[in-house]
CSV table of C-alpha atoms in Angstrom, one decimal:
chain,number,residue,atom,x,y,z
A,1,UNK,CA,130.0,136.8,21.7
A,2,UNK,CA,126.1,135.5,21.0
A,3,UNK,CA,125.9,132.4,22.5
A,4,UNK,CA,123.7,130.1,20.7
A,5,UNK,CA,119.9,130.0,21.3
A,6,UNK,CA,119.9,125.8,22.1
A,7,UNK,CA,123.0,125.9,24.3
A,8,UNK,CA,121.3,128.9,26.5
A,9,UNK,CA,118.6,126.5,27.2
A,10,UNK,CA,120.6,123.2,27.3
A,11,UNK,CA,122.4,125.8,30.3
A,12,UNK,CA,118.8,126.2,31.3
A,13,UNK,CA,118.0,122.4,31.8
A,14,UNK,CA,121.3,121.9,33.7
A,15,UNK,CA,120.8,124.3,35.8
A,16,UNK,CA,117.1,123.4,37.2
A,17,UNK,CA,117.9,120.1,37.0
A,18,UNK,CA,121.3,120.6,39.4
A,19,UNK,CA,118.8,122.5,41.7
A,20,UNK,CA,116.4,119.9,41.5
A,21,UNK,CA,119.3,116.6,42.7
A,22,UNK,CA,120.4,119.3,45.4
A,23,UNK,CA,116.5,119.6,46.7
A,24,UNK,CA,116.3,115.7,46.4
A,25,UNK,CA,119.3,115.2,48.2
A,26,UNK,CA,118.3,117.6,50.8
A,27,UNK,CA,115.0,116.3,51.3
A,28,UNK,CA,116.6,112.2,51.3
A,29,UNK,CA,118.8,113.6,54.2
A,30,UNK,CA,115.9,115.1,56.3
A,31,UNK,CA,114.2,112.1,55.6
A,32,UNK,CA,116.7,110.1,57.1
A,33,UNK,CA,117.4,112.2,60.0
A,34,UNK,CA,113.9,111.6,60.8
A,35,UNK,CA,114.0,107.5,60.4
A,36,UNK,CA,117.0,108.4,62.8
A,37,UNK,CA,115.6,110.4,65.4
A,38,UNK,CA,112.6,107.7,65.2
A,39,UNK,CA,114.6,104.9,65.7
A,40,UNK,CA,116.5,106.6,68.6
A,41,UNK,CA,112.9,107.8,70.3
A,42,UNK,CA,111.8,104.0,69.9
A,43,UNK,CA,115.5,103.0,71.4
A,44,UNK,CA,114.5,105.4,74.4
A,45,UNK,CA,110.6,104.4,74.6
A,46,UNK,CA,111.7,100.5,74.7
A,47,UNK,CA,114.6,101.4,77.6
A,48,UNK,CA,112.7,103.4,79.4
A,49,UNK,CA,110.0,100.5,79.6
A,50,UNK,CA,112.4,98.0,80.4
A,51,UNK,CA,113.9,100.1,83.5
A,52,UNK,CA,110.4,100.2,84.5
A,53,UNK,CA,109.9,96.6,84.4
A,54,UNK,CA,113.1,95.3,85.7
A,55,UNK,CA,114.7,98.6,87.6
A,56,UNK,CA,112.1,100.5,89.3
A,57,UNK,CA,109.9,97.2,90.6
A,58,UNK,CA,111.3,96.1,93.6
A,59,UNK,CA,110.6,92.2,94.9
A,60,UNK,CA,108.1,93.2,97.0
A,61,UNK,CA,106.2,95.4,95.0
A,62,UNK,CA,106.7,92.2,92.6
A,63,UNK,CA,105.2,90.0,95.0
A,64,UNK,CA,102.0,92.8,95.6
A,65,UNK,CA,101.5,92.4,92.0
A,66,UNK,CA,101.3,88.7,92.0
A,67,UNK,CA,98.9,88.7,94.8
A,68,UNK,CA,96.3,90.2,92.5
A,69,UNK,CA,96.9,93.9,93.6
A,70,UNK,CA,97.3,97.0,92.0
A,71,UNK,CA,99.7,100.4,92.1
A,72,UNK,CA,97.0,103.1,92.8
A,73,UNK,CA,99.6,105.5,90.2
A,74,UNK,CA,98.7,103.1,87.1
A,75,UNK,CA,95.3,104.6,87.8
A,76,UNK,CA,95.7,108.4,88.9
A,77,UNK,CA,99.5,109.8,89.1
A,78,UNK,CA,97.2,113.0,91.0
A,79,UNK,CA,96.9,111.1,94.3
A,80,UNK,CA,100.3,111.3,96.0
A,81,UNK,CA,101.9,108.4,97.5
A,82,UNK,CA,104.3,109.0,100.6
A,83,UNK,CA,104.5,105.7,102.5
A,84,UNK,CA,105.4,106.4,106.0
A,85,UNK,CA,106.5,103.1,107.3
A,86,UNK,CA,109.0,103.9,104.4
A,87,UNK,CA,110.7,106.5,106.0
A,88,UNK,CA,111.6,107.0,109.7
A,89,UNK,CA,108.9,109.8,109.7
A,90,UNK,CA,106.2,107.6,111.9
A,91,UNK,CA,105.7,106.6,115.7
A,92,UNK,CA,108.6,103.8,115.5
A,93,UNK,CA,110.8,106.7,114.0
A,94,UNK,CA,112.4,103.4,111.5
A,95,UNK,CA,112.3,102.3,107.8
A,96,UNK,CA,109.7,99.2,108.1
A,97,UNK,CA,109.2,99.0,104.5
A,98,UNK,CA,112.3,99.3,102.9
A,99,UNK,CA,112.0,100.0,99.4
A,100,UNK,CA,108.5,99.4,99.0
A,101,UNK,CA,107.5,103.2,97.7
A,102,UNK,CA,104.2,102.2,96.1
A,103,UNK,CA,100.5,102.5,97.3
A,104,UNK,CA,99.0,99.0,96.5
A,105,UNK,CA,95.0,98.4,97.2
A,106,UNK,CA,93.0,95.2,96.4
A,107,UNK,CA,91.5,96.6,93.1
A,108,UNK,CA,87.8,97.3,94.3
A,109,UNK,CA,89.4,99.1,97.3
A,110,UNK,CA,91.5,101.0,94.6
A,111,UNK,CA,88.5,101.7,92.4
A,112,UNK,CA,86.7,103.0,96.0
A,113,UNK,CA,89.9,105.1,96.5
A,114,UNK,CA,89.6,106.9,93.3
A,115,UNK,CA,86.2,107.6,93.7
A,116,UNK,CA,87.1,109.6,96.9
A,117,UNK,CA,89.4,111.3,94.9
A,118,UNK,CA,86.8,112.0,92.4
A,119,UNK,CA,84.6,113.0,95.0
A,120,UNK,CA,87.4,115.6,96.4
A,121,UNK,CA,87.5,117.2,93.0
A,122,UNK,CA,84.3,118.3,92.9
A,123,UNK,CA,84.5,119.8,95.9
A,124,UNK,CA,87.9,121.2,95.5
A,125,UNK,CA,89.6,120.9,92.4
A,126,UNK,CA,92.9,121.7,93.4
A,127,UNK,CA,92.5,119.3,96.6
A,128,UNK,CA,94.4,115.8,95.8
A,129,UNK,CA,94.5,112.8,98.1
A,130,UNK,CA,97.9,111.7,99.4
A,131,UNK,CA,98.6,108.1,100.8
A,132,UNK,CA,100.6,107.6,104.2
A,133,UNK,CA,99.8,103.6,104.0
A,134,UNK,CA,97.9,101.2,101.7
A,135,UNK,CA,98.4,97.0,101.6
A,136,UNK,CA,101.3,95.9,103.9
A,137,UNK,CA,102.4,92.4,103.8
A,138,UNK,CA,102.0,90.7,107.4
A,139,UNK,CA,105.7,90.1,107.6
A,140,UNK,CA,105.9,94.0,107.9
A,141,UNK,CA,102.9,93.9,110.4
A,142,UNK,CA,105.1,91.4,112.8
A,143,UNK,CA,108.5,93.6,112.4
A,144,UNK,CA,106.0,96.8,113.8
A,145,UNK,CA,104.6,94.6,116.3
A,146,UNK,CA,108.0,92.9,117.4
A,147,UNK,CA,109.8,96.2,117.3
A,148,UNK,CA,107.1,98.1,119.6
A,149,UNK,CA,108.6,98.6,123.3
A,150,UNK,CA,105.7,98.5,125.3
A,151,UNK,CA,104.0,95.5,127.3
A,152,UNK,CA,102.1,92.8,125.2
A,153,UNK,CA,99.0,93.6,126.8
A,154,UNK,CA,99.0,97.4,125.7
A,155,UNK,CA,100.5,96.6,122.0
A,156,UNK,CA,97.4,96.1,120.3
A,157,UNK,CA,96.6,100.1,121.1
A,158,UNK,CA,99.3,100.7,118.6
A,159,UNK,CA,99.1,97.9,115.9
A,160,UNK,CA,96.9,94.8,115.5
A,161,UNK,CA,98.3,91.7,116.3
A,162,UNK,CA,99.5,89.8,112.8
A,163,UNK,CA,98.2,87.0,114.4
A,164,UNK,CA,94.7,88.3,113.5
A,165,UNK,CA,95.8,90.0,111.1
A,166,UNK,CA,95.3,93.8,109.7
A,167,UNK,CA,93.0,95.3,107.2
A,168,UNK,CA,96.0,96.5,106.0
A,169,UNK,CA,97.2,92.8,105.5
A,170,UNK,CA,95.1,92.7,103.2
A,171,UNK,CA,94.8,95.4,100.7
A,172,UNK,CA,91.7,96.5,102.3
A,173,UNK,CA,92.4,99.7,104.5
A,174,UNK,CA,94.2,103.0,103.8
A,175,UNK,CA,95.9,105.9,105.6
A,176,UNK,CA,95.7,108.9,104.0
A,177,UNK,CA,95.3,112.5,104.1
A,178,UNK,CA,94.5,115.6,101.6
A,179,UNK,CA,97.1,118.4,100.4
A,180,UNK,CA,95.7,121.8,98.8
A,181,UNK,CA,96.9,123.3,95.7
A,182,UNK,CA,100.6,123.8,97.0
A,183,UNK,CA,101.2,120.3,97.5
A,184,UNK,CA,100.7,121.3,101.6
A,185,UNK,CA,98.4,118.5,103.8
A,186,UNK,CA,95.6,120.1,105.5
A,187,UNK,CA,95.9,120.9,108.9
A,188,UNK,CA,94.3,117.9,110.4
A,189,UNK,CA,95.4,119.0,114.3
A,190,UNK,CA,98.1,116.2,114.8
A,191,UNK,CA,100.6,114.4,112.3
A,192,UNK,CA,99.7,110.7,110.7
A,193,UNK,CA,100.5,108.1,114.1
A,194,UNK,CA,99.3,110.2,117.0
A,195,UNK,CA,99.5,107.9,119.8
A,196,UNK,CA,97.1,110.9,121.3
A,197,UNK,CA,93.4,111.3,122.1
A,198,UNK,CA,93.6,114.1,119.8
A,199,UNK,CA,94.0,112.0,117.2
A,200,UNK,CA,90.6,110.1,117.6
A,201,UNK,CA,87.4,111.2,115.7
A,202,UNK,CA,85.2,110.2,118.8
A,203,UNK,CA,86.5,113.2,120.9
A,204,UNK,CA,86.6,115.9,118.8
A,205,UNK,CA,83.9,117.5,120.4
A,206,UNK,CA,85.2,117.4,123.4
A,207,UNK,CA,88.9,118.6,122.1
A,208,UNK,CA,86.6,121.5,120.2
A,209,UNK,CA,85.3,122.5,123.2
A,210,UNK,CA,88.5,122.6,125.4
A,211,UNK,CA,90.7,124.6,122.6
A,212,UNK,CA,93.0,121.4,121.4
A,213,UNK,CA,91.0,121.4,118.3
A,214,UNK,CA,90.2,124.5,116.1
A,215,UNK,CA,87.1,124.7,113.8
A,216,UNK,CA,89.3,124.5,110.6
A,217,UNK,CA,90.9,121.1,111.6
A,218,UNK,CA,87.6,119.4,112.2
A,219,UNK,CA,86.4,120.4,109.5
A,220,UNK,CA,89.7,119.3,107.3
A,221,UNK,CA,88.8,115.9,109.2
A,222,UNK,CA,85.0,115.9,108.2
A,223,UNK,CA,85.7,116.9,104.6
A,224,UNK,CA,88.2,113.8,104.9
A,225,UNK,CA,85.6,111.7,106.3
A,226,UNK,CA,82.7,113.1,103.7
A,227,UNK,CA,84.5,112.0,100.4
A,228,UNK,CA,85.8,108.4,102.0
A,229,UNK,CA,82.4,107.9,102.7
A,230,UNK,CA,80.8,108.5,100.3
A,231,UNK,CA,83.4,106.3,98.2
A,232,UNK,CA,82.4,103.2,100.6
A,233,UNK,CA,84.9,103.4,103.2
A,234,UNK,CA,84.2,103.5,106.8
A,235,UNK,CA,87.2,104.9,109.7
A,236,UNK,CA,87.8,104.1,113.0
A,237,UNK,CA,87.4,106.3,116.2
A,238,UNK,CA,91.3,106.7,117.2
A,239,UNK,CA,92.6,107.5,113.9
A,240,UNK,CA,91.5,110.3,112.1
A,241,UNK,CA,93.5,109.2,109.1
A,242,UNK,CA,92.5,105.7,109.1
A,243,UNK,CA,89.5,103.8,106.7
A,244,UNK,CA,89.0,100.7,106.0
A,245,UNK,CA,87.2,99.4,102.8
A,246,UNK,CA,85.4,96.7,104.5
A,247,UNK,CA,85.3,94.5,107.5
A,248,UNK,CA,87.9,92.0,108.6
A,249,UNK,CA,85.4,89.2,108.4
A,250,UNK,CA,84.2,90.3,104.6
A,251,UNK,CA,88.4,90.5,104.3
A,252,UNK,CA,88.8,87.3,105.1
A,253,UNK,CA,86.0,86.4,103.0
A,254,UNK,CA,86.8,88.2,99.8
A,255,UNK,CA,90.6,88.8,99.9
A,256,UNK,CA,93.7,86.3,100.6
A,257,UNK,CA,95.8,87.6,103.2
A,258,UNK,CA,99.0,89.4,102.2
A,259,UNK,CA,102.1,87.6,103.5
């Protein structure tokens, strides 16, 4: 049977034009999986920022923030943060902090800090910075000074009397340390809170000289010392991990104490 030459192409024009709605369709659904999965990724993006803003920032770290100081991560996620006080892994062997996980710095001292780490970098770019302290409020700096079982007269060998108040009180001083490319601090001879000679700068000569010290951990030490130095900061003779970013009279005269 011939079947006529105008119904072959009306079967023609149904056919592409079938194909056509069932491209069309296709396309309208991808096209509204897409406003979907964009919707949901917005839905994520929004919780996720909400958790950070009313989940993951404790009061404290609230109260920091409101003092006018800033979370050193909002500025370099490289430099790791591992507050000791927050953990039982320091000389009192107890949780000071709580749930205070974050490095806060008066934000010239912060910009200092990362400059050190910049500084580090050059030197050694797998070399990072890590934090064992940063600001602590003086309500922390009276628990360590209540909680420390030795005579008054010897207690400000171990912590500064929150009377006077720390650099640490406010936002001004940091402990810290540098890990290599494995995440692993350098050897720096003793652990962060040495209540040891071996932890002071001012006798590492001498500990050099009588074997306690090797070459390599005063020179982890020096290259410590070279980058904070450079940055600004200045340390102190018994604590090898310890800088300040200023004096405690320039503290007072720049900076509100922390409470």
């Amino acid at each position: 049977m011939k079947i006529p030459r105008q119904s072959a192409a009306a079967a023609v024009l149904i056919l592409i034009f079938t194909i056509s709605c069932t491209h069309a369709t296709k396309h309208a659904i991808e096209a509204q999986n897409k406003r979907r999965d964009s919707i949901a990724a917005l839905d994520s993006v929004a919780l996720i920022k909400k958790m950070m803003t009313a989940d993951t920032v404790t009061a404290i770290e609230k109260e920091l923030i409101a003092a006018g100081l800033t979370d050193i991560h909002t500025h370099d996620t490289n430099i790791r943060v591992e507050l000791k006080y927050s953990t039982t892994d320091n000389f009192m062997k107890a949780n000071i902090y709580g749930n205070l996980h974050k490095a806060f710095l008066q934000p010239d001292v912060a910009e200092k800090l990362l400059n050190a780490q910049k500084f580090l970098k050059e030197l050694h770019p797998g070399y990072n910075l890590i934090i064992y302290d940063a600001a602590r409020p003086r309500k922390y700096q009276k628990a360590l000074w209540d909680s420390l079982k030795v005579p008054a007269s010897q207690k400000g060998h171990f912590v500064s009397n929150p009377k006077n108040g720390s650099l640490h009180n406010f936002g001004a001083a940091v402990d810290l340390s540098i890990i290599d490319e494995k995440n692993k601090p350098l050897d720096m001879g003793c652990g962060f809170d040495t209540n040891d000679e071996i932890a002071y700068p001012s006798a590492e000569t001498r500990l050099l000289a009588a074997g306690r010290l090797t070459q390599q951990q005063v020179d982890n030490r020096k290259l410590l010392r070279t980058v904070m130095y450079k940055a600004g900061f200045h340390n102190i003779q018994t604590e090898w991990w310890h800088f300040n970013s200023c004096t405690r009279e320039e503290a007072r005269a720049k900076y509100k104490i922390i409470e």
